[in-house]
mmCIF file of C-alpha atoms and ligand atoms in Angstrom:
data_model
loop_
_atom_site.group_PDB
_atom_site.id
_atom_site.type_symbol
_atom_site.label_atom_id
_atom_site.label_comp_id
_atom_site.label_asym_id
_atom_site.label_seq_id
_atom_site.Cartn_x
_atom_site.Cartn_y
_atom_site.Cartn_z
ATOM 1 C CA UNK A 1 19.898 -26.077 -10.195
ATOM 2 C CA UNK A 2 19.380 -22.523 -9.937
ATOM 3 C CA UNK A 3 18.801 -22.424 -6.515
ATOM 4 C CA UNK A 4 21.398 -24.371 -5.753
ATOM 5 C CA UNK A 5 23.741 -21.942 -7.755
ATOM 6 C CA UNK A 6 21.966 -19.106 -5.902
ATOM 7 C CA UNK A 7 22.207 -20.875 -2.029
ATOM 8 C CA UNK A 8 18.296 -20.253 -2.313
ATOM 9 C CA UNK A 9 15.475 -22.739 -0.852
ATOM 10 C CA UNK A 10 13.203 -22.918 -3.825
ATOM 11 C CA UNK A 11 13.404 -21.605 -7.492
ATOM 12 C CA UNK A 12 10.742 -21.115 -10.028
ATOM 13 C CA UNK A 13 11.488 -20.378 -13.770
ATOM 14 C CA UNK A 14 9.730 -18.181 -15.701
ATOM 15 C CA UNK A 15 8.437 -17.658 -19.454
ATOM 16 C CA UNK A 16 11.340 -14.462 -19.350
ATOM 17 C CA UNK A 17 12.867 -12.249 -16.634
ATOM 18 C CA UNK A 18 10.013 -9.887 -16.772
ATOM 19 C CA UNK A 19 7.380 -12.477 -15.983
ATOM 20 C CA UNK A 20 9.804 -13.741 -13.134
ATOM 21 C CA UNK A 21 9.597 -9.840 -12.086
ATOM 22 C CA UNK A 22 5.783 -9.344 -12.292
ATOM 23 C CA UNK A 23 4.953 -12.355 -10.210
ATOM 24 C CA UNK A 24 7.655 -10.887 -7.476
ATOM 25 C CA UNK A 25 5.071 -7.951 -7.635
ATOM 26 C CA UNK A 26 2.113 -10.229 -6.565
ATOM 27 C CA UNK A 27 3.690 -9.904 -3.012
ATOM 28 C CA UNK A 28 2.402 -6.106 -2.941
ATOM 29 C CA UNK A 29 -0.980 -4.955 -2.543
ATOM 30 C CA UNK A 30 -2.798 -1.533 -3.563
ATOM 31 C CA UNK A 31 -1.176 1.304 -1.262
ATOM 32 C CA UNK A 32 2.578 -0.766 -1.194
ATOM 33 C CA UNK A 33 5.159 1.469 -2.105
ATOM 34 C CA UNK A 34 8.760 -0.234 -3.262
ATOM 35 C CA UNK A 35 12.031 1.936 -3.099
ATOM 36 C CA UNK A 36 14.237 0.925 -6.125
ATOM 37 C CA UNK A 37 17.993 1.684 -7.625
ATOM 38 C CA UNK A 38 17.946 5.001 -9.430
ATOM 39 C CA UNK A 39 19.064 3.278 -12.788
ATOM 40 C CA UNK A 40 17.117 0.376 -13.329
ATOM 41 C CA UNK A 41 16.743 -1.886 -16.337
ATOM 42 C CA UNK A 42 14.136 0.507 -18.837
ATOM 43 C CA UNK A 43 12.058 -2.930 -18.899
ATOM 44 C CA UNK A 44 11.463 -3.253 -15.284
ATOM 45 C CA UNK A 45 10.886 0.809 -15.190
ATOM 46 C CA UNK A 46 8.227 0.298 -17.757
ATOM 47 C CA UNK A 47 6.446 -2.537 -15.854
ATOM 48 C CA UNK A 48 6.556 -0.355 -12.413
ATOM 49 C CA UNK A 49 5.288 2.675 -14.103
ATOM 50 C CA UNK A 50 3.269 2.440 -16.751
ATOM 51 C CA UNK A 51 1.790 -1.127 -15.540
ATOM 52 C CA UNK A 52 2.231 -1.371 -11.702
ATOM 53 C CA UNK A 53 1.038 2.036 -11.271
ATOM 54 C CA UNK A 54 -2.615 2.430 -12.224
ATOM 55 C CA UNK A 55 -3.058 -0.180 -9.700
ATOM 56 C CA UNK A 56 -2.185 1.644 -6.919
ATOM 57 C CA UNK A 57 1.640 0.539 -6.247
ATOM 58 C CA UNK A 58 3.805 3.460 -6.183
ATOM 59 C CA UNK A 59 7.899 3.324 -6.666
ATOM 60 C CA UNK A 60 10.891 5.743 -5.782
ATOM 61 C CA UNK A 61 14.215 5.752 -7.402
ATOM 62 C CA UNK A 62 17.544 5.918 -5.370
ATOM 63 C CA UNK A 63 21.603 5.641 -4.607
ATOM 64 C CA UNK A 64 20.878 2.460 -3.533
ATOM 65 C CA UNK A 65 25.071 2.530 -2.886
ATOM 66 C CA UNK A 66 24.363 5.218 0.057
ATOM 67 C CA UNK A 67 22.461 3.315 2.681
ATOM 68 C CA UNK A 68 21.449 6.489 4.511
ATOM 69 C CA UNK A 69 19.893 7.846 1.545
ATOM 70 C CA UNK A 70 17.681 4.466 1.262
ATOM 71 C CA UNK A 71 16.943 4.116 4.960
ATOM 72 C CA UNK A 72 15.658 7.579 4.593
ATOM 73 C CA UNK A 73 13.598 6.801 2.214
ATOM 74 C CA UNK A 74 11.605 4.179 3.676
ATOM 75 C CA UNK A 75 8.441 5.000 4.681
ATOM 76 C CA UNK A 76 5.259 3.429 6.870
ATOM 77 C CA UNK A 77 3.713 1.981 2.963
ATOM 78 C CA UNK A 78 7.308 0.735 2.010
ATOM 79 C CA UNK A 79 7.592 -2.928 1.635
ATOM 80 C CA UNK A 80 10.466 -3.978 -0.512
ATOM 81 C CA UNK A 81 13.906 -2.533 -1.821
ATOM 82 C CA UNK A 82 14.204 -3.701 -5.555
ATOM 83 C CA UNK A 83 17.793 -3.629 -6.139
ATOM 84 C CA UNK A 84 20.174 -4.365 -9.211
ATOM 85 C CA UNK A 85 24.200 -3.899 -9.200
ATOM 86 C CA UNK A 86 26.050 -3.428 -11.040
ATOM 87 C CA UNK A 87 22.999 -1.105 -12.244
ATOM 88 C CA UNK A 88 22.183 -0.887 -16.110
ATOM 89 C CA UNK A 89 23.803 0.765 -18.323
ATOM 90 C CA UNK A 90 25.405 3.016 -15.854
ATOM 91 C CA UNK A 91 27.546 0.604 -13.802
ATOM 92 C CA UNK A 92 26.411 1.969 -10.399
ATOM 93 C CA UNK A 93 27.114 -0.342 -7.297
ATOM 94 C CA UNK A 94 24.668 -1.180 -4.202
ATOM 95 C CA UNK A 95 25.765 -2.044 -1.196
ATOM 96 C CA UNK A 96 24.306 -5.512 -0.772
ATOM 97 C CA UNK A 97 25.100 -6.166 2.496
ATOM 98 C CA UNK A 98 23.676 -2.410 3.624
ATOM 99 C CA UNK A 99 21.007 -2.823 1.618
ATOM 100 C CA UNK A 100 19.953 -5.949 3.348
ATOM 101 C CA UNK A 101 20.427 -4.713 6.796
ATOM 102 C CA UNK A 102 18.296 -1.868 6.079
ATOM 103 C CA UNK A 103 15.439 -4.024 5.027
ATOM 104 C CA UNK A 104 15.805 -6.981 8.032
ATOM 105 C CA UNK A 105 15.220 -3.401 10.590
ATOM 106 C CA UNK A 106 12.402 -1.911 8.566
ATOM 107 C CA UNK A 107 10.743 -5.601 8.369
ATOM 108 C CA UNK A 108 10.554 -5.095 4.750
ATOM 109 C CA UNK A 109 11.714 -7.300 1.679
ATOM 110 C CA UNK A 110 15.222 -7.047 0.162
ATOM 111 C CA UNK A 111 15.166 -8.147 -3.948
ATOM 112 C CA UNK A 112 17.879 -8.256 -6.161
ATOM 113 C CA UNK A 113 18.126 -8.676 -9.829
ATOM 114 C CA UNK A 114 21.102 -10.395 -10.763
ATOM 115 C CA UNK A 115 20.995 -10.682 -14.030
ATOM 116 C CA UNK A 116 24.297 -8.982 -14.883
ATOM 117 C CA UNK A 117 26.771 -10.972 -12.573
ATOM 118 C CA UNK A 118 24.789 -13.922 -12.578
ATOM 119 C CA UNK A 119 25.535 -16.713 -9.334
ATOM 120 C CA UNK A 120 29.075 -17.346 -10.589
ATOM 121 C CA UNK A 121 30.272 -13.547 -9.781
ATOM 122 C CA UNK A 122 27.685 -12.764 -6.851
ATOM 123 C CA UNK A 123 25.403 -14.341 -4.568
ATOM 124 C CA UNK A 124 23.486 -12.180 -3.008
ATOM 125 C CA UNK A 125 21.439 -14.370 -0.950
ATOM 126 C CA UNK A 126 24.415 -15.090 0.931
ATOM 127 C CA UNK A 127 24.929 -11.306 1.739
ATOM 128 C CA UNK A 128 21.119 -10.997 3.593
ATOM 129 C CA UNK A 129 18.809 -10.791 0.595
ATOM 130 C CA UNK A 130 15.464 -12.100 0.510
ATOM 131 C CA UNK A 131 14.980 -12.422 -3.036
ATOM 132 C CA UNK A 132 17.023 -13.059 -5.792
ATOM 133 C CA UNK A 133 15.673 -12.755 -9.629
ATOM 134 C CA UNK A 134 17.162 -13.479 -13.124
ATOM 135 C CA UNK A 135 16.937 -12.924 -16.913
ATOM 136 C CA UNK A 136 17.956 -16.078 -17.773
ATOM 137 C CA UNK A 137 18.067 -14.638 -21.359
ATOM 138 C CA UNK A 138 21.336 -12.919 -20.944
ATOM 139 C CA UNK A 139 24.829 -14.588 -18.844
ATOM 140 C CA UNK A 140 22.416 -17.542 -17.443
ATOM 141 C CA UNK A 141 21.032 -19.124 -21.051
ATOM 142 C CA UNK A 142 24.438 -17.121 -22.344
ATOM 143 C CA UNK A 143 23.590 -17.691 -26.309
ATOM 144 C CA UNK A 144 20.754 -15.214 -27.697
ATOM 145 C CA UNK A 145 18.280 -18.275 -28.323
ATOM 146 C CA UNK A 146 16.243 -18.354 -25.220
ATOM 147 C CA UNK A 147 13.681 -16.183 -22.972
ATOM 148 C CA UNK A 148 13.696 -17.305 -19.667
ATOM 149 C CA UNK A 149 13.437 -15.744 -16.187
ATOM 150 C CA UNK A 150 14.016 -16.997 -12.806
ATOM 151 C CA UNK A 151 13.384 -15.963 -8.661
ATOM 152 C CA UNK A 152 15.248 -17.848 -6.407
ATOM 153 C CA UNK A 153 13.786 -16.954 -2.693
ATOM 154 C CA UNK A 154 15.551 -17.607 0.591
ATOM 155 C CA UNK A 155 12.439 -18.683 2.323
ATOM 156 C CA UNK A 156 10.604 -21.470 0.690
ATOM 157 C CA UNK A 157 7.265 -20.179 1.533
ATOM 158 C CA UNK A 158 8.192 -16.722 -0.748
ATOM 159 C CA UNK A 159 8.812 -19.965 -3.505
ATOM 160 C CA UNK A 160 5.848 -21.504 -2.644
ATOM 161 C CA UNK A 161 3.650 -18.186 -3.731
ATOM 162 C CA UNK A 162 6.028 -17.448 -6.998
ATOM 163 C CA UNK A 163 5.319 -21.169 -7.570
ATOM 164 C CA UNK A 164 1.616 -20.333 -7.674
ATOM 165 C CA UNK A 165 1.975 -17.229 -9.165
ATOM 166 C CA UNK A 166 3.688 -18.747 -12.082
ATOM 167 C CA UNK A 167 1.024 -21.210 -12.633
ATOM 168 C CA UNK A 168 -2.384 -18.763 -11.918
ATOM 169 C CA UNK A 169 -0.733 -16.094 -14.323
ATOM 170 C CA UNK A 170 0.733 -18.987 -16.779
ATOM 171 C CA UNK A 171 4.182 -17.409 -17.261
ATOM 172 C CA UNK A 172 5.166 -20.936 -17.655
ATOM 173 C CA UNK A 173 8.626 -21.667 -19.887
ATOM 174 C CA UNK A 174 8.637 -24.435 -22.366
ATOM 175 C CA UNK A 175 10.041 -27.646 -21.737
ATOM 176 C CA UNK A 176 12.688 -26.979 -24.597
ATOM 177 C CA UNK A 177 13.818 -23.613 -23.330
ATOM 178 C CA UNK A 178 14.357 -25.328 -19.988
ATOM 179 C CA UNK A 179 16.343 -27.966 -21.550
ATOM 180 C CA UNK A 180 18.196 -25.029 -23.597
ATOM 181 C CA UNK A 181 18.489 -23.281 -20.042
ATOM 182 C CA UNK A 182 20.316 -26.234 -18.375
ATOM 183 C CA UNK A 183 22.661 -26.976 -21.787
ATOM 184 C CA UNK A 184 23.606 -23.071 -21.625
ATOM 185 C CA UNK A 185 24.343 -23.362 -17.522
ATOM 186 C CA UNK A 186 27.314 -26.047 -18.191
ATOM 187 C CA UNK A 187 28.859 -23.566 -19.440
ATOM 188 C CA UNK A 188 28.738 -20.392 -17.471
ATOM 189 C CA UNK A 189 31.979 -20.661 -16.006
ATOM 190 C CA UNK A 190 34.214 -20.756 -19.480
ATOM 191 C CA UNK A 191 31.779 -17.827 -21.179
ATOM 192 C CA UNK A 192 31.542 -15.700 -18.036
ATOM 193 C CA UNK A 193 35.475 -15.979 -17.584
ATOM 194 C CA UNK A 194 36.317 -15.351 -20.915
ATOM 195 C CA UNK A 195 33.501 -12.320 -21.692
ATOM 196 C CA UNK A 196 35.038 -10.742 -18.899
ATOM 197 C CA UNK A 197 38.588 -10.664 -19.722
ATOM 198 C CA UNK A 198 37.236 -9.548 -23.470
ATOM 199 C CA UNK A 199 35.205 -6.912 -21.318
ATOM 200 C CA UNK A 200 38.693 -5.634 -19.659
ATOM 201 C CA UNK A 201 40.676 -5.018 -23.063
ATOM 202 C CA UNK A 202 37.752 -3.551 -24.149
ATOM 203 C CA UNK A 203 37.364 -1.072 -21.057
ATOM 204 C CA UNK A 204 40.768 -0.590 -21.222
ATOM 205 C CA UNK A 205 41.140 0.289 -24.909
ATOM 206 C CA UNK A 206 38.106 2.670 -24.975
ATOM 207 C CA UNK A 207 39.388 4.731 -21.669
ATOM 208 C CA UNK A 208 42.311 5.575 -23.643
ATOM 209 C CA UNK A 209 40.953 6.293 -26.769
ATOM 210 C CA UNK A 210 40.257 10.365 -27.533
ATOM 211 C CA UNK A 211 36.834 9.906 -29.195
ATOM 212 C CA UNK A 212 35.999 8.635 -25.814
ATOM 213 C CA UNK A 213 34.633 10.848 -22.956
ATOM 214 C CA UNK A 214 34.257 8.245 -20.247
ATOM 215 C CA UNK A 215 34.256 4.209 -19.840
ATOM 216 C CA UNK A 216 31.735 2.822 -17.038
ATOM 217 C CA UNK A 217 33.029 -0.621 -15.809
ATOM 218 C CA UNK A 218 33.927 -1.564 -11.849
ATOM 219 C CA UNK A 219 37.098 -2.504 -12.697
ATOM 220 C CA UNK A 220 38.703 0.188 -13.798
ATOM 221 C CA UNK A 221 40.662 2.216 -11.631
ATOM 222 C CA UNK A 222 38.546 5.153 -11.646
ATOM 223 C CA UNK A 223 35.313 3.526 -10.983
ATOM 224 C CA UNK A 224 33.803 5.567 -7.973
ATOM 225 C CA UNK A 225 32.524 2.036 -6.088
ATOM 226 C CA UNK A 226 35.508 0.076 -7.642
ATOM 227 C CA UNK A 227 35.778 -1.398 -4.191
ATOM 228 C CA UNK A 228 32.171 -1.849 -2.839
ATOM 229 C CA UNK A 229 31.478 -3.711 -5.906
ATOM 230 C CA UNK A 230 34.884 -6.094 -5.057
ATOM 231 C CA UNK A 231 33.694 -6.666 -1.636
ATOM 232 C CA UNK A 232 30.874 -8.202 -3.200
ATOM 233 C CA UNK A 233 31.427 -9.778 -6.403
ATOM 234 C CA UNK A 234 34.396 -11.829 -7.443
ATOM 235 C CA UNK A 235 34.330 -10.221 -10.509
ATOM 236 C CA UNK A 236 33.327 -7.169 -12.617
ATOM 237 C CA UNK A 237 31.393 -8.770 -15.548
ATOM 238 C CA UNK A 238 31.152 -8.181 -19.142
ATOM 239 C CA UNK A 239 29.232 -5.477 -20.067
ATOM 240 C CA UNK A 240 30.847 -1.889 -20.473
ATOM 241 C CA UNK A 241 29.515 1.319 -20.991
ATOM 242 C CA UNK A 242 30.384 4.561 -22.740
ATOM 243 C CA UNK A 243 30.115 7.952 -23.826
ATOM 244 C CA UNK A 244 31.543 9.291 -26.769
ATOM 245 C CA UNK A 245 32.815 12.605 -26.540
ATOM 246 C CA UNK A 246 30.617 13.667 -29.475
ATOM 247 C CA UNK A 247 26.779 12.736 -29.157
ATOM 248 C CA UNK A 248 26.603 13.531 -32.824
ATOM 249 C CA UNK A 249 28.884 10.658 -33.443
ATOM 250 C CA UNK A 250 26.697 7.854 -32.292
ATOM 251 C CA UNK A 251 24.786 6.852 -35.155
ATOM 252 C CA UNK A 252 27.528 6.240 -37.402
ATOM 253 C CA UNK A 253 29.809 4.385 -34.914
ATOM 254 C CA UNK A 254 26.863 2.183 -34.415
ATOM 255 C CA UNK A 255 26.203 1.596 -37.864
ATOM 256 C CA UNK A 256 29.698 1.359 -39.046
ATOM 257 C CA UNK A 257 30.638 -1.473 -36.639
ATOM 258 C CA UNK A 258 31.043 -5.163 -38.477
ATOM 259 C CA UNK A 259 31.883 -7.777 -35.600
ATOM 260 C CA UNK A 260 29.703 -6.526 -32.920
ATOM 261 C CA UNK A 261 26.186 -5.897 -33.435
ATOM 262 C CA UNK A 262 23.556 -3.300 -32.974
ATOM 263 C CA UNK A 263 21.014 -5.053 -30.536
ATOM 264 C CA UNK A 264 19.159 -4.952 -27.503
ATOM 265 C CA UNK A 265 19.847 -7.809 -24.711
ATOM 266 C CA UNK A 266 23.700 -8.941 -23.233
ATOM 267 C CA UNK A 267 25.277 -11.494 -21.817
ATOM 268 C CA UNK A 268 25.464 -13.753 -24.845
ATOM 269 C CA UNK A 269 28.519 -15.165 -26.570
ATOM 270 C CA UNK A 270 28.464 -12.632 -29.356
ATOM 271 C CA UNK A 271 28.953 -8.880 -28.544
ATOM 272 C CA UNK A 272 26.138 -6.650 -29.057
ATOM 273 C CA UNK A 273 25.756 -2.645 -28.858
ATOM 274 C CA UNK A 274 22.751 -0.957 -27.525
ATOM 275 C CA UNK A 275 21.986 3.044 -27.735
ATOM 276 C CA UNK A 276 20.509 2.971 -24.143
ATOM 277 C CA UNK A 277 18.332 6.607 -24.838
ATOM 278 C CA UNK A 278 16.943 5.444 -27.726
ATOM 279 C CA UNK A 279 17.051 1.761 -27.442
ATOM 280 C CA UNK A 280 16.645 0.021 -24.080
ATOM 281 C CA UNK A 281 15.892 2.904 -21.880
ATOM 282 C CA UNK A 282 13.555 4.970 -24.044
ATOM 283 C CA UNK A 283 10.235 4.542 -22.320
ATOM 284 C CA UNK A 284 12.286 6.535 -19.995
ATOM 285 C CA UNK A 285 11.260 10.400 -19.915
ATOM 286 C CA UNK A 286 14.164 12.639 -21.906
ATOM 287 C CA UNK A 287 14.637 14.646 -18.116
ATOM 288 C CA UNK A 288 14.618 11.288 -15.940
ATOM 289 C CA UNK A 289 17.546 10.121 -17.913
ATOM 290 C CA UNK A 290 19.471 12.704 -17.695
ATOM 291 C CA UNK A 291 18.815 13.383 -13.976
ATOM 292 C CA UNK A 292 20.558 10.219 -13.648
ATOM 293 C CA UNK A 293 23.779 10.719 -16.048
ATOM 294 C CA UNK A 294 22.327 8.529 -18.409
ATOM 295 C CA UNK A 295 23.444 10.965 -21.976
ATOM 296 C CA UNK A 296 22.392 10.258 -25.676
ATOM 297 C CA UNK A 297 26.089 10.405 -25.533
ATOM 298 C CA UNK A 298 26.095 6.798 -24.070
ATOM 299 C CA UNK A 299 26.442 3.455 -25.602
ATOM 300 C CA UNK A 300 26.425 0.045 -23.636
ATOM 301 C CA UNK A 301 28.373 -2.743 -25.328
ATOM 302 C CA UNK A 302 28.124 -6.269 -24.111
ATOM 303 C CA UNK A 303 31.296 -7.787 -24.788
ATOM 304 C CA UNK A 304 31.096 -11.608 -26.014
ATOM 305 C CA UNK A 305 33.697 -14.256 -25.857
ATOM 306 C CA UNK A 306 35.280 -13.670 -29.524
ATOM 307 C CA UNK A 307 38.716 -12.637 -29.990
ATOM 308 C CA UNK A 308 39.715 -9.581 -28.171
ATOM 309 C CA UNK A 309 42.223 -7.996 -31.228
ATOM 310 C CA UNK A 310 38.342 -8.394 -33.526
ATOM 311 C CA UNK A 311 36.696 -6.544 -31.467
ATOM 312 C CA UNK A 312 39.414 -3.841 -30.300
ATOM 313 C CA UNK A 313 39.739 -3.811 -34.285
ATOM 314 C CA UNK A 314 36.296 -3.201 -34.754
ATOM 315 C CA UNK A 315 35.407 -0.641 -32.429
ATOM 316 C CA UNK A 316 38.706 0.867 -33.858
ATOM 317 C CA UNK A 317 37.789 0.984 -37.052
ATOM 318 C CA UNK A 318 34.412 2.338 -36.347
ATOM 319 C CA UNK A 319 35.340 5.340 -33.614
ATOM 320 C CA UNK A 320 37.395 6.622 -36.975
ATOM 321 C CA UNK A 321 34.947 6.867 -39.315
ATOM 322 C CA UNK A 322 32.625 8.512 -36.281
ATOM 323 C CA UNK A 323 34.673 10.840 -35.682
ATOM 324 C CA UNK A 324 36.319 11.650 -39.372
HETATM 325 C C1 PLP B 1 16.821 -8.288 -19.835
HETATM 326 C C2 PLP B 1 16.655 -7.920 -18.427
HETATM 327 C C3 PLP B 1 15.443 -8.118 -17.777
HETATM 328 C C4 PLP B 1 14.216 -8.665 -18.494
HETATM 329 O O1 PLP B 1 14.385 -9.981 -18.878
HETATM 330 P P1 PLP B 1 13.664 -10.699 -20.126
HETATM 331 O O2 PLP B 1 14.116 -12.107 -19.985
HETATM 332 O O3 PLP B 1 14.144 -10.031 -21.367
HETATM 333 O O4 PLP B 1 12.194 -10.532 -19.917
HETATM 334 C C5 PLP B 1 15.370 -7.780 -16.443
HETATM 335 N N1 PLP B 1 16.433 -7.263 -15.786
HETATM 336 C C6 PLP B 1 17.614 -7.053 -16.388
HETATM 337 C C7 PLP B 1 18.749 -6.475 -15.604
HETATM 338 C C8 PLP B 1 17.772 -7.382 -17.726
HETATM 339 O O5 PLP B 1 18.952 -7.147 -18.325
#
């Protein structure tokens, strides 16, 4: 199913998204070096550099939006641009199609993680990529009760080693969460749909709000790739970002919010609030983040399917009290 939903010629499912990402990694060899997006997911960081690392694979971190930049990048050791857009939590866009052109004339591999459009808003595959992987935890399994991960290759002999992979490492998911999987799939259309035009009211409220320094979602009009990302992806998702204007403030909007929680993952039916710096992104040295706008200012909400006046209320409610 998945690589059907993908346009892909094989899929393998993994025990979770990392474990679909570390097998990807058994393509490289001691020496490889991998250019990635300059704001990846602090999970996939972690595995690349405190993991990957002392093995003798070596990444770089850049625009991945300005194809120049990456092309210049790529050196005689690089073989693969690991890619994700819209990037997490700060909502920067690659160029897929660029970023796939650039790999096909170096000879090198194009992957994409997905995770946060999922195949219903883009297909990447379709724009020139090579690889194409998922946390099937988040918009995929879509209800906070399942770890699952997923690479969907263009080439079925790519599938045929993550196939092998999967069963020499055993990242192998359980029957059950496969089942759970599928059951969660039927209805990606109907939670995406709706998450997203929660994720709109939501942008929209919080960029006009005064305790708010700056909203981070593609749609709005002042998002700097606002049309890269539309020539891309029919659609801007559901997760938005934000930084109060007050840093200070953070802790008790978190903990004064009722109807959305504080908690790590996204793309389930409820909405949850992270605290990237401290949260998601922490294994992430204090002048890394930074260097990439990423502020202890910034939260990342992932905006379910519940009524949109609940949560406007709540986040309402809870930007008062912050900033009282
Ligand atoms: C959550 C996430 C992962 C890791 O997936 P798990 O299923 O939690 O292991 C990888 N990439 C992105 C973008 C994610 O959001």
């Amino acid at each position: 199913m998945l690589a059907e939903l993908e346009g892909g010629a094989r899929a393998v499912a993994f025990s979770s998204g990392m474990a679909a990402i570390s097998a990807i990694m058994t393509l490289f060899r001691s020496g490889d070096h991998i250019l990635c997006s300059d704001d990846l997911y602090g999970g996939t960081y972690r595995l690349f550099e405190v993991l990957l690392r002392p093995y003798g694979l070596t990444f770089d971190y850049v625009d991945m939006g300005d194809p120049k930049a990456v092309a210049r990048k790529v050196g005689k050791k690089t073989k693969a641009l690991f890619v994700e857009t819209p990037t997490n939590p700060l909502m920067k866009i690659a160029d897929l199609a660029a970023v796939a052109a650039v790999a096909k004339q170096k000879g090198i591999l194009s992957i994409v993680d997905n995770t946060f459009m999922s195949p219903l808003l883009q297909r990447p595959l379709g724009l020139g990529i090579d690889i194409v992987v998922h946390s099937a935890t988040k918009f995929l399994g879509g209800h906070n009760d399942v770890i699952l991960g997923a690479v969907v290759t263009a080439d079925a002999a790519v599938g045929d080693k993550m196939a092998f992979a999967q069963k020499a490492v055993g990242a192998v998911p359980s029957p059950f969460d496969c089942w759970l999987l599928l059951r969660g799939i039927k209805t990606l259309s109907v939670r995406v749909e709706r998450a997203q035009e929660n994720a709109q009211k939501v942008a929209e409220f919080l960029a006009g709000h005064t305790a708010v320094a700056r909203v981070y979602y593609p749609r709005l009009p002042d998002h700097p790739r606002r049309e890269m990302h539309f020539a891309q992806a029919k659609g801007a998702g559901s997760v938005v970002s934000f930084d109060l204007s007050d840093a200070k403030a953070v802790p008790k909007f978190l903990s004064s919010l009722k109807t959305v929680l504080l908690a790590e993952s996204l793309g389930g039916v409820e909405s949850l609030v992270t605290h990237p710096a401290t949260m998601t992104h922490a294994d992430i040295p204090v002048e890394e983040q930074v260097a990439v706008g990423l502020f202890p200012s910034l939260v990342r909400m992932s905006v379910g399917i519940e009524a949109a006046d609940d949560l406007i209320a709540d986040l309402g409610q809870a930007l008062r009290r912050a900033v009282r």
